Short mmCIF file of C-alpha atoms in Angstrom, two decimals:
data_model
loop_
_atom_site.label_atom_id
_atom_site.label_comp_id
_atom_site.label_asym_id
_atom_site.label_seq_id
_atom_site.Cartn_x
_atom_site.Cartn_y
_atom_site.Cartn_z
CA MET A 1457 0.17 0.12 -0.39
CA ASN A 1458 1.48 3.71 -1.11
CA THR A 1459 1.50 5.74 1.98
CA THR A 1460 1.07 9.39 2.03
CA PRO A 1461 4.11 12.43 2.84
CA ARG A 1462 2.06 12.26 6.29
CA ASP A 1463 2.30 8.94 6.62
CA PHE A 1464 6.49 9.35 7.01
CA ASP A 1465 7.94 9.39 10.76
CA PRO A 1466 9.58 12.80 11.34
CA ILE A 1467 12.31 11.38 13.33
CA PRO A 1468 13.59 8.20 11.66
CA SER A 1469 16.79 8.02 13.39
CA THR A 1470 15.30 6.60 16.56
CA ARG A 1471 14.44 3.36 14.71
CA TYR A 1472 17.84 2.28 15.62
CA GLN A 1473 18.69 1.84 18.61
CA VAL A 1474 22.98 1.37 17.76
CA ARG A 1475 24.65 -0.55 20.35
CA VAL A 1476 27.78 1.65 21.68
CA ALA A 1477 29.78 -0.05 23.91
CA VAL A 1478 33.70 -0.35 25.55
CA VAL A 1479 35.16 -3.89 25.18
CA SER A 1480 38.30 -5.05 25.22
CA LEU A 1481 40.64 -6.12 22.05
CA LYS A 1482 39.73 -9.42 21.91
CA GLN A 1483 36.21 -8.69 22.30
CA ALA A 1484 36.33 -6.28 18.87
CA ALA A 1485 38.30 -8.96 16.82
CA ASP A 1486 35.08 -11.50 18.13
CA GLU A 1487 32.65 -9.31 16.99
CA ALA A 1488 33.04 -6.55 14.67
CA ASP A 1489 33.22 -6.04 11.00
CA ALA A 1490 36.12 -3.60 11.07
CA LEU A 1491 38.37 -2.36 13.60
CA ALA A 1492 40.26 1.26 13.36
CA VAL A 1493 43.52 1.49 14.21
CA PRO A 1494 45.69 4.74 14.71
CA VAL A 1495 48.01 5.68 13.55
CA ALA A 1496 51.05 8.62 14.05
CA ALA A 1497 52.47 10.00 11.40
CA GLY A 1498 56.34 7.82 11.38
CA VAL A 1499 54.99 5.77 14.53
CA GLU A 1500 55.49 2.48 14.04
CA PRO A 1501 52.17 0.90 14.03
CA PRO A 1502 50.15 -1.12 16.82
CA GLU A 1503 50.57 -4.78 16.03
CA GLU A 1504 46.81 -5.54 15.76
CA LEU A 1505 47.25 -3.56 12.66
CA GLY A 1506 48.92 -6.58 11.25
CA THR A 1507 51.55 -5.05 9.61
CA ASP A 1508 54.80 -2.60 10.58
CA LEU A 1509 55.50 0.94 9.37
CA ALA A 1510 57.29 -0.31 6.73
CA GLY A 1511 54.81 -1.96 5.27
CA LEU A 1512 52.37 0.98 5.62
CA GLU A 1513 54.53 3.15 3.39
CA SER A 1514 54.87 0.42 0.76
CA ALA A 1515 50.82 1.08 0.06
CA GLY A 1516 51.17 4.84 0.61
CA PHE A 1517 50.22 4.94 3.65
CA SER A 1518 52.06 7.77 5.62
CA GLY A 1519 50.32 7.96 8.65
CA LYS A 1520 49.01 12.06 7.25
CA ARG A 1521 46.10 13.67 8.95
CA GLY A 1522 43.07 12.23 7.14
CA GLN A 1523 44.18 8.72 5.45
CA THR A 1524 43.03 5.48 5.52
CA LEU A 1525 43.84 2.31 3.98
CA VAL A 1526 41.53 -0.83 4.57
CA LEU A 1527 43.77 -4.06 5.09
CA PRO A 1528 41.46 -6.83 4.75
CA ARG A 1529 41.96 -10.18 6.74
CA ALA A 1530 41.03 -13.63 5.97
CA ASP A 1531 39.90 -14.03 9.90
CA GLY A 1532 38.40 -11.29 12.18
CA PRO A 1533 37.69 -8.02 10.81
CA VAL A 1534 39.17 -5.68 8.40
CA ARG A 1535 41.81 -3.57 9.96
CA VAL A 1536 41.26 0.28 8.78
CA ALA A 1537 45.09 2.33 9.38
CA VAL A 1538 43.76 6.01 10.43
CA GLY A 1539 46.46 9.01 9.76
CA ILE A 1540 46.15 11.28 12.97
CA GLY A 1541 49.08 12.89 11.59
CA GLU A 1542 52.17 14.29 14.20
CA PRO A 1543 51.95 12.61 17.77
CA GLY A 1544 50.57 15.87 19.70
CA GLU A 1545 49.28 17.49 17.04
CA THR A 1546 45.81 15.59 17.83
CA ASP A 1547 42.95 17.30 19.00
CA ALA A 1548 38.95 16.16 19.39
CA THR A 1549 38.05 17.90 15.71
CA LEU A 1550 40.37 15.56 14.31
CA VAL A 1551 39.32 12.40 16.38
CA ARG A 1552 35.92 13.61 15.13
CA ASP A 1553 36.84 13.68 11.60
CA LEU A 1554 39.18 10.79 11.46
CA ALA A 1555 36.28 8.26 13.24
CA ALA A 1556 33.95 9.55 10.39
CA GLU A 1557 36.47 8.94 7.53
CA PHE A 1558 36.53 5.58 8.88
CA ALA A 1559 32.61 4.89 8.75
CA ARG A 1560 32.80 6.22 5.43
CA ALA A 1561 35.60 3.78 4.57
CA VAL A 1562 34.16 0.81 5.14
CA PRO A 1563 29.94 1.86 3.87
CA TRP A 1564 28.98 -2.14 4.33
CA HIS A 1565 30.19 -2.79 7.52
CA ARG A 1566 27.41 -1.98 10.19
CA LYS A 1567 29.66 -3.35 13.12
CA LEU A 1568 32.67 -1.40 13.75
CA ALA A 1569 35.00 -0.42 16.57
CA ILE A 1570 37.60 1.74 17.11
CA GLU A 1571 40.88 1.49 19.30
CA VAL A 1572 41.24 4.50 21.98
CA ALA A 1573 44.70 6.24 21.77
CA SER A 1574 46.71 6.89 24.04
CA GLU A 1575 46.73 10.45 25.98
CA SER A 1576 50.45 10.86 24.15
CA PHE A 1577 48.29 11.85 21.44
CA GLY A 1578 47.00 14.58 23.28
CA VAL A 1579 43.90 14.17 23.66
CA SER A 1580 42.40 12.19 26.99
CA VAL A 1581 40.33 9.15 26.41
CA ALA A 1582 36.80 10.41 28.09
CA ASP A 1583 37.35 13.07 24.75
CA PHE A 1584 38.79 10.68 22.61
CA ALA A 1585 35.77 7.96 23.08
CA GLN A 1586 33.65 10.60 23.15
CA ALA A 1587 34.68 12.25 19.35
CA VAL A 1588 34.89 8.61 18.23
CA THR A 1589 31.35 8.00 18.96
CA GLU A 1590 29.92 11.34 17.45
CA GLY A 1591 31.94 11.32 14.13
CA VAL A 1592 30.91 7.22 13.96
CA LEU A 1593 27.27 7.65 14.78
CA LEU A 1594 26.50 10.94 13.20
CA ALA A 1595 28.85 9.62 9.56
CA ARG A 1596 26.13 6.93 9.48
CA TRP A 1597 22.95 8.66 10.02
CA ARG A 1598 20.46 9.63 7.18
CA TYR A 1599 17.36 10.88 6.36
CA PHE A 1600 15.81 8.28 4.60
CA VAL A 1601 11.98 7.47 3.58
CA GLY A 1602 12.28 4.93 0.10
CA ARG A 1603 13.18 1.24 -0.13
CA ASP A 1604 15.07 -0.46 2.56
CA ALA A 1605 14.58 2.53 4.82
CA GLU A 1606 14.33 0.25 7.79
CA GLN A 1607 17.21 -1.17 7.43
CA PRO A 1608 20.14 0.16 9.58
CA THR A 1609 23.19 1.76 9.18
CA LEU A 1610 25.07 1.08 11.41
CA GLU A 1611 24.34 -2.03 14.40
CA SER A 1612 27.51 -1.12 16.92
CA LEU A 1613 29.99 0.94 17.82
CA LEU A 1614 32.82 -1.08 20.05
CA ILE A 1615 35.58 1.35 21.70
CA VAL A 1616 38.69 -0.65 22.53
CA ALA A 1617 40.09 0.37 25.47
CA SER A 1618 42.56 -0.66 27.74
CA GLU A 1619 41.60 -2.25 31.60
CA ASP A 1620 42.68 1.22 33.17
CA ASP A 1621 40.84 2.73 30.62
CA THR A 1622 37.52 1.48 30.51
CA ALA A 1623 35.99 3.79 33.18
CA ALA A 1624 37.27 6.95 31.20
CA ALA A 1625 36.06 5.44 27.61
CA GLU A 1626 32.41 4.63 29.41
CA ILE A 1627 32.10 8.39 30.23
CA GLY A 1628 32.91 9.97 27.25
CA ALA A 1629 31.57 7.22 24.89
CA GLU A 1630 28.01 7.46 26.49
CA ARG A 1631 28.10 11.54 26.54
CA GLY A 1632 29.25 10.99 22.71
CA ARG A 1633 25.96 8.83 22.31
CA THR A 1634 23.97 11.48 24.21
CA VAL A 1635 25.33 14.66 21.92
CA ALA A 1636 24.87 12.28 18.49
CA ALA A 1637 20.91 11.40 19.51
CA ALA A 1638 20.40 15.40 19.61
CA CYS A 1639 22.04 16.06 16.85
CA GLY A 1640 20.38 13.61 14.84
CA LEU A 1641 16.93 14.86 15.83
CA GLY A 1642 17.96 18.10 14.52
CA ARG A 1643 18.52 16.90 11.34
CA ASP A 1644 15.86 14.37 10.82
CA LEU A 1645 13.67 17.58 11.72
CA ALA A 1646 15.44 19.99 9.24
CA ASN A 1647 15.28 17.20 6.93
CA CYS A 1648 11.36 15.83 7.26
CA PRO A 1649 9.14 16.98 4.50
CA ALA A 1650 7.08 20.45 4.81
CA THR A 1651 4.34 18.23 4.34
CA THR A 1652 4.88 16.30 6.96
CA LEU A 1653 6.38 18.05 9.14
CA SER A 1654 3.50 21.00 10.24
CA ALA A 1655 3.86 23.42 12.76
CA VAL A 1656 1.11 20.74 14.73
CA ARG A 1657 3.06 18.11 14.15
CA MET A 1658 6.41 20.26 15.06
CA ALA A 1659 4.90 20.90 18.51
CA GLU A 1660 3.54 17.67 19.10
CA VAL A 1661 7.27 16.15 18.25
CA ALA A 1662 8.70 18.78 20.85
CA VAL A 1663 5.74 17.19 23.94
CA GLU A 1664 7.34 14.02 22.69
CA VAL A 1665 10.80 14.06 22.43
CA GLY A 1666 10.85 16.90 25.56
CA GLY A 1667 8.58 15.37 28.22
CA ALA A 1668 11.08 11.87 27.87
CA SER A 1669 14.29 14.59 28.16
CA GLY A 1670 13.16 15.97 31.65
CA LEU A 1671 11.29 19.15 29.74
CA GLU A 1672 8.79 21.43 30.61
CA VAL A 1673 6.52 21.47 27.23
CA GLU A 1674 4.12 24.47 26.61
CA VAL A 1675 2.08 24.59 23.29
CA PHE A 1676 0.48 27.75 22.58
CA ASP A 1677 -1.98 27.97 19.79
CA LYS A 1678 -3.74 30.45 17.34
CA ASP A 1679 -6.35 31.92 19.51
CA GLN A 1680 -3.31 31.83 22.60
CA LEU A 1681 -0.72 33.49 20.80
CA ILE A 1682 -3.90 36.33 19.42
CA ALA A 1683 -4.16 36.80 23.22
CA MET A 1684 -0.65 36.89 23.95
CA GLY A 1685 -0.66 39.95 20.87
CA CYS A 1686 2.67 37.77 19.12
CA GLY A 1687 1.24 40.10 15.86
CA GLY A 1688 4.64 38.77 13.96
CA LEU A 1689 4.10 34.62 14.52
CA LEU A 1690 -0.28 35.39 13.47
CA GLY A 1691 1.11 37.55 10.63
CA VAL A 1692 3.57 35.44 8.91
CA ASN A 1693 0.64 32.67 9.39
CA ARG A 1694 -2.36 34.68 7.87
CA GLY A 1695 -0.96 32.80 4.24
CA SER A 1696 -0.86 29.40 5.07
CA VAL A 1697 -4.16 26.92 6.09
CA GLU A 1698 -1.56 25.49 8.74
CA PRO A 1699 -2.37 26.84 12.21
CA PRO A 1700 0.45 28.32 14.14
CA ARG A 1701 2.36 27.14 16.89
CA MET A 1702 4.15 28.22 19.52
CA VAL A 1703 6.19 25.83 21.90
CA ARG A 1704 8.35 26.30 25.30
CA LEU A 1705 10.35 24.53 26.63
CA ARG A 1706 12.14 24.88 30.40
CA TYR A 1707 15.01 22.82 31.49
CA GLN A 1708 15.17 23.72 35.23
CA PRO A 1709 17.91 22.56 36.83
CA ALA A 1710 18.32 22.50 41.20
CA ASP A 1711 20.46 25.85 41.89
CA PRO A 1712 20.60 26.85 38.86
CA THR A 1713 24.54 28.76 37.46
CA GLY A 1714 22.70 30.74 34.65
CA ARG A 1715 19.75 31.78 33.06
CA ILE A 1716 19.51 31.08 29.07
CA ALA A 1717 16.94 31.99 27.07
CA LEU A 1718 17.25 30.44 23.51
CA ILE A 1719 15.08 31.05 20.57
CA GLY A 1720 14.18 28.69 17.03
CA LYS A 1721 13.32 29.98 14.18
CA GLY A 1722 10.60 27.35 13.07
CA ILE A 1723 9.02 28.33 9.45
CA MET A 1724 8.55 24.94 8.32
CA TYR A 1725 8.15 25.81 4.56
CA ASP A 1726 9.50 29.44 3.51
CA SER A 1727 7.93 30.12 -0.04
CA GLY A 1728 8.04 33.91 0.57
CA GLY A 1729 4.80 34.45 0.89
CA ILE A 1730 3.74 37.08 -1.42
CA SER A 1731 7.10 38.28 -2.07
CA LEU A 1732 7.45 34.88 -4.05
CA LYS A 1733 10.86 32.74 -4.53
CA PRO A 1734 11.91 31.84 -7.72
CA SER A 1735 11.88 28.47 -8.42
CA ASP A 1736 15.39 27.30 -7.79
CA GLU A 1737 17.48 24.93 -5.80
CA SER A 1738 17.04 27.57 -2.92
CA HIS A 1739 13.67 27.67 -2.87
CA ALA A 1740 13.42 23.47 -2.99
CA GLN A 1741 15.81 23.72 0.38
CA MET A 1742 12.95 25.86 2.27
CA LYS A 1743 11.89 22.85 4.39
CA ASN A 1744 15.06 23.69 6.43
CA ASP A 1745 14.37 27.15 7.10
CA MET A 1746 13.05 25.61 10.20
CA THR A 1747 16.43 24.92 11.47
CA GLY A 1748 16.79 27.03 14.38
CA ALA A 1749 14.23 25.39 15.76
CA ALA A 1750 15.33 21.90 15.07
CA ALA A 1751 18.65 22.93 17.26
CA VAL A 1752 17.17 24.63 20.32
CA LEU A 1753 14.73 21.89 20.71
CA ALA A 1754 17.57 19.17 19.86
CA ALA A 1755 19.88 20.57 22.07
CA MET A 1756 17.18 20.84 24.53
CA THR A 1757 16.83 17.44 25.04
CA ALA A 1758 20.79 16.60 25.85
CA LEU A 1759 21.17 19.11 29.21
CA ARG A 1760 19.50 16.60 31.82
CA ASP A 1761 21.74 13.92 30.48
CA LEU A 1762 24.93 16.06 30.26
CA GLY A 1763 24.14 17.28 33.73
CA CYS A 1764 24.24 21.38 32.50
CA THR A 1765 23.87 23.65 35.50
CA ALA A 1766 22.47 26.65 33.79
CA ALA A 1767 18.77 26.97 33.59
CA VAL A 1768 17.82 27.05 30.25
CA THR A 1769 14.07 28.14 28.89
CA GLY A 1770 12.90 27.51 24.66
CA TYR A 1771 11.02 29.52 22.07
CA LEU A 1772 10.33 27.69 18.85
CA MET A 1773 8.37 29.91 16.38
CA CYS A 1774 6.93 27.86 14.38
CA THR A 1775 4.60 28.47 10.83
CA ASP A 1776 4.25 28.07 6.53
CA ASN A 1777 5.31 31.30 5.08
CA MET A 1778 2.92 30.81 2.69
CA PRO A 1779 1.10 32.67 -0.67
CA SER A 1780 -2.92 33.03 -0.57
CA GLY A 1781 -5.62 35.65 -0.59
CA SER A 1782 -5.41 35.84 2.92
CA ALA A 1783 -1.91 36.23 2.76
CA MET A 1784 0.40 39.02 4.59
CA LYS A 1785 0.80 41.95 2.29
CA LEU A 1786 3.35 44.49 1.47
CA GLY A 1787 3.06 47.67 3.14
CA ASP A 1788 0.56 46.22 6.33
CA VAL A 1789 1.67 47.01 9.64
CA LEU A 1790 2.21 44.65 12.63
CA THR A 1791 1.65 45.25 15.71
CA MET A 1792 4.42 42.97 18.21
CA ARG A 1793 4.60 41.26 20.92
CA ASN A 1794 6.17 44.49 23.18
CA GLY A 1795 3.20 46.72 21.51
CA THR A 1796 6.60 47.74 18.41
CA THR A 1797 4.94 48.39 15.07
CA VAL A 1798 6.51 47.07 12.09
CA GLU A 1799 5.96 47.90 8.02
CA VAL A 1800 6.04 44.56 6.23
CA LEU A 1801 7.92 45.84 2.69
CA ASN A 1802 9.26 41.96 2.17
CA THR A 1803 7.27 38.85 2.88
CA ASP A 1804 10.48 37.25 2.58
CA ALA A 1805 12.05 38.42 5.50
CA GLU A 1806 9.48 37.24 7.48
CA GLY A 1807 11.78 35.05 10.12
CA ARG A 1808 12.64 37.93 11.73
CA LEU A 1809 9.32 38.69 12.71
CA VAL A 1810 8.30 35.89 14.35
CA MET A 1811 11.46 35.68 16.26
CA ALA A 1812 10.44 39.59 17.50
CA ASP A 1813 7.79 37.51 19.74
CA ALA A 1814 9.88 35.39 20.92
CA LEU A 1815 12.59 37.90 22.00
CA ALA A 1816 9.92 40.27 23.83
CA LEU A 1817 8.77 37.09 25.64
CA ALA A 1818 11.97 35.94 26.71
CA THR A 1819 12.71 39.79 28.44
CA GLU A 1820 10.09 38.97 30.76
CA GLU A 1821 11.05 36.67 32.97
CA PRO A 1822 14.44 36.92 34.90
CA VAL A 1823 17.44 36.01 32.19
CA ASP A 1824 20.81 36.66 32.30
CA ALA A 1825 21.74 35.98 28.20
CA ILE A 1826 19.38 35.52 25.01
CA VAL A 1827 20.35 33.63 22.27
CA ASP A 1828 18.26 33.11 18.82
CA ILE A 1829 19.13 31.24 16.06
CA ALA A 1830 17.53 31.87 12.32
CA THR A 1831 17.72 30.79 8.69
CA LEU A 1832 17.70 34.63 8.14
CA THR A 1833 19.55 36.18 5.71
CA GLY A 1834 21.52 34.90 2.08
CA ALA A 1835 23.73 37.66 3.02
CA CYS A 1836 25.30 35.74 5.31
CA LEU A 1837 25.47 32.90 2.83
CA ARG A 1838 27.18 34.80 0.59
CA THR A 1839 29.68 36.07 3.26
CA PHE A 1840 30.47 32.97 4.58
CA GLY A 1841 29.37 30.48 2.90
CA VAL A 1842 28.31 26.86 3.62
CA GLU A 1843 30.85 25.83 6.72
CA ILE A 1844 30.36 29.34 9.12
CA ALA A 1845 27.39 31.04 10.59
CA GLY A 1846 27.71 34.87 11.12
CA VAL A 1847 27.16 36.15 14.76
CA MET A 1848 26.20 39.36 15.49
CA GLY A 1849 25.30 40.61 19.09
CA ASN A 1850 25.32 43.42 21.53
CA ASN A 1851 27.46 41.42 24.53
CA SER A 1852 30.86 40.60 23.93
CA ALA A 1853 31.53 37.95 26.06
CA VAL A 1854 27.98 36.11 25.32
CA VAL A 1855 29.36 36.47 21.58
CA GLU A 1856 33.01 34.80 22.80
CA GLN A 1857 31.12 32.46 24.81
CA LEU A 1858 29.44 31.44 21.33
CA ARG A 1859 32.51 31.20 19.17
CA HIS A 1860 34.26 29.41 21.90
CA ALA A 1861 31.78 26.51 21.75
CA GLY A 1862 32.17 27.03 18.44
CA ASP A 1863 35.76 26.46 18.21
CA ALA A 1864 34.90 23.65 20.42
CA VAL A 1865 32.74 21.11 18.16
CA ASP A 1866 33.41 21.98 15.31
CA GLU A 1867 30.19 24.12 14.67
CA PRO A 1868 32.47 27.33 14.03
CA VAL A 1869 30.19 30.90 13.91
CA TRP A 1870 32.19 34.92 12.77
CA GLU A 1871 31.40 38.03 14.34
CA LEU A 1872 30.06 40.58 12.45
CA PRO A 1873 29.71 43.57 13.62
CA LEU A 1874 26.13 45.40 14.91
CA HIS A 1875 27.16 49.11 12.91
CA ARG A 1876 23.88 51.11 14.51
CA SER A 1877 24.38 53.68 12.19
CA TYR A 1878 22.44 51.23 9.57
CA ARG A 1879 19.41 51.54 11.69
CA SER A 1880 18.16 54.59 9.78
CA GLN A 1881 17.86 51.72 7.13
CA LEU A 1882 14.89 50.67 8.97
CA ASP A 1883 12.97 53.50 9.70
CA SER A 1884 9.23 54.29 8.72
CA THR A 1885 7.38 56.84 8.42
CA ILE A 1886 4.00 54.99 9.01
CA ALA A 1887 4.90 52.58 11.99
CA ASP A 1888 8.01 52.22 14.57
CA MET A 1889 10.06 49.94 11.74
CA THR A 1890 10.05 48.44 8.51
CA ASN A 1891 10.82 44.32 8.61
CA MET A 1892 13.95 45.28 5.36
CA GLY A 1893 16.60 47.50 5.31
CA GLY A 1894 18.45 48.42 1.90
CA ILE A 1895 20.13 46.34 -0.43
CA ASN A 1896 23.36 46.01 1.54
CA ALA A 1897 24.60 44.74 5.25
CA GLY A 1898 21.31 42.92 5.17
CA SER A 1899 22.57 40.66 7.15
CA ILE A 1900 23.38 43.59 9.91
CA THR A 1901 20.52 45.20 9.57
CA ALA A 1902 18.50 41.84 10.37
CA GLY A 1903 20.73 41.52 13.72
CA LEU A 1904 19.31 45.53 13.89
CA PHE A 1905 15.94 45.03 14.14
CA LEU A 1906 16.34 41.95 16.21
CA GLU A 1907 18.35 44.19 19.20
CA GLU A 1908 14.77 46.50 19.49
CA PHE A 1909 13.32 43.43 20.97
CA VAL A 1910 15.30 42.69 23.16
CA ASP A 1911 15.21 45.24 26.13
CA GLY A 1912 18.77 46.36 26.77
CA HIS A 1913 19.75 41.87 28.12
CA PRO A 1914 22.49 40.43 27.17
CA TRP A 1915 22.13 38.80 23.67
CA ALA A 1916 23.36 36.76 20.71
CA HIS A 1917 21.75 36.40 17.48
CA VAL A 1918 23.61 33.40 15.13
CA ASP A 1919 23.01 33.13 11.72
CA ILE A 1920 22.96 29.79 10.11
CA ALA A 1921 21.97 30.58 6.65
CA GLY A 1922 24.40 29.29 5.07
CA THR A 1923 25.38 26.51 7.08
CA ALA A 1924 22.08 25.17 7.21
CA GLN A 1925 22.67 22.91 4.17
CA SER A 1926 25.83 21.16 2.48
CA PRO A 1927 25.84 20.39 -0.80
CA ALA A 1928 28.38 17.08 0.11
CA PRO A 1929 28.65 14.84 2.99
CA ARG A 1930 32.57 15.95 4.57
CA THR A 1931 33.39 13.91 7.77
CA TRP A 1932 31.19 13.69 10.09
CA ARG A 1933 28.78 16.81 8.02
CA ASN A 1934 25.49 14.85 6.24
CA LYS A 1935 24.53 15.92 2.90
CA GLY A 1936 21.20 17.83 2.92
CA ALA A 1937 19.75 19.79 5.34
CA THR A 1938 22.68 19.85 8.30
CA GLY A 1939 21.18 20.41 11.47
CA PHE A 1940 23.53 22.91 12.36
CA GLY A 1941 23.66 24.74 15.72
CA THR A 1942 22.59 21.78 18.00
CA LYS A 1943 26.09 20.97 19.19
CA LEU A 1944 27.12 24.48 19.24
CA LEU A 1945 23.85 25.13 21.29
CA ILE A 1946 24.79 22.32 23.72
CA GLU A 1947 28.19 23.33 24.04
CA PHE A 1948 26.91 27.26 24.85
CA ALA A 1949 24.48 25.75 27.97
CA LEU A 1950 27.26 23.60 29.53
CA ARG A 1951 30.12 26.20 29.69
CA PHE A 1952 27.94 29.54 29.71
CA ALA A 1953 28.17 31.74 32.73
CA ALA A 1954 26.51 34.71 33.44
CA PRO A 1955 27.84 37.58 31.96
CA THR A 1956 28.41 40.80 34.03
CA GLY A 1957 26.72 44.20 32.60
CA GLY A 1958 24.09 44.26 29.88
CA ALA A 1959 24.33 45.47 26.19
CA ALA A 1960 27.06 47.27 25.04
#
């Protein structure tokens, strides 16, 4: 029987429970299909590889970063030499990348094993095990709803460690599994067809996975949003037959060390509205315009298991942006949650409208920092490409914490200035402001628009318009909608320190 798109599971990666275990070399040899062995440049490899340095070099393998060499064996799993470069130059980012390269080097093998390198390679056992777990699980993730969709891409990951290193490796592997599961959720949601993942269905998923992760979940429907005065979200929703939803998530640890608000743009499908997008490749990717909301939800599902000590409130602002007889028109004036009136000059500058309501709501509660994340501007894609996100904000400490978090998890961000003289581009003759600046500095004027709604609280804005979609797989990164931001927000929340002072 054929299925309709609405029958698709929006989070298919949860079907598969990959076994992640720390084992001895003998157990890995008995159970695995392929075993990765880290090899440093110019250093004799471990004997379990089954060859020596001269043998590797004769096959063109020097141990430089990124090299892999598959060595078939008559008995036991195939061995894969994985080059880690010069001893002492290894870091968690490289380990994660190389674990992913190993997983891609043996695509038909479902039971993988990786040997933990000693600390002489510059990475602790726990961090090595975490990076390995993340790299393999994310490299083998997929969103697929065709034939053989039920077939898992990975059955088990065995991490080989000595008896002395077992406890540390188990801690790292569990953290890696938690992070990878959150990233998989973010990717699932961002890749799900928009017909399947409506705003209503997104809220249902949030209730399901949020509750299972120890989060308090509140869902606000259209009538409640009207009563709350969320004119931005309601305005964008006018053209859609699908009703809007706002989801508020709360993570509340005992004796919190700080208070964070995370706001995610959840445009489930962005046609541009009356300002209709051209029918091109970019338009075809617009199911991913809710990647910010997906990243907030996914990141928050990991906070309890990772022991986050900061309290975190998340806002998911969800609706389609569609053209119809009832759609928002150019020249319309919307009244936002905080009473600001906005003249709409471009209905395709809709993300800032829905997030403005949430920013205003976030300021109504005690909060040490507000971070929003959104696929906001094509200008950011043209500035940074598909591997770096833009960041800007009114508090240097918050921006710097995001930068450090991005560097740590390899979801990098680069700061753009909030050049406030450009604020005049948002002036309106009939309302408090417009939703669109001039033809230049589009990322910055979008940030200046958002700043109007934070009421002086420490705030940063992350623009992931470029990083939300990848044209090709690379190490642990997938092709298609990437779910970028999940790891960034997890790391930011785990390491958060409340800034002193307010806006700069």
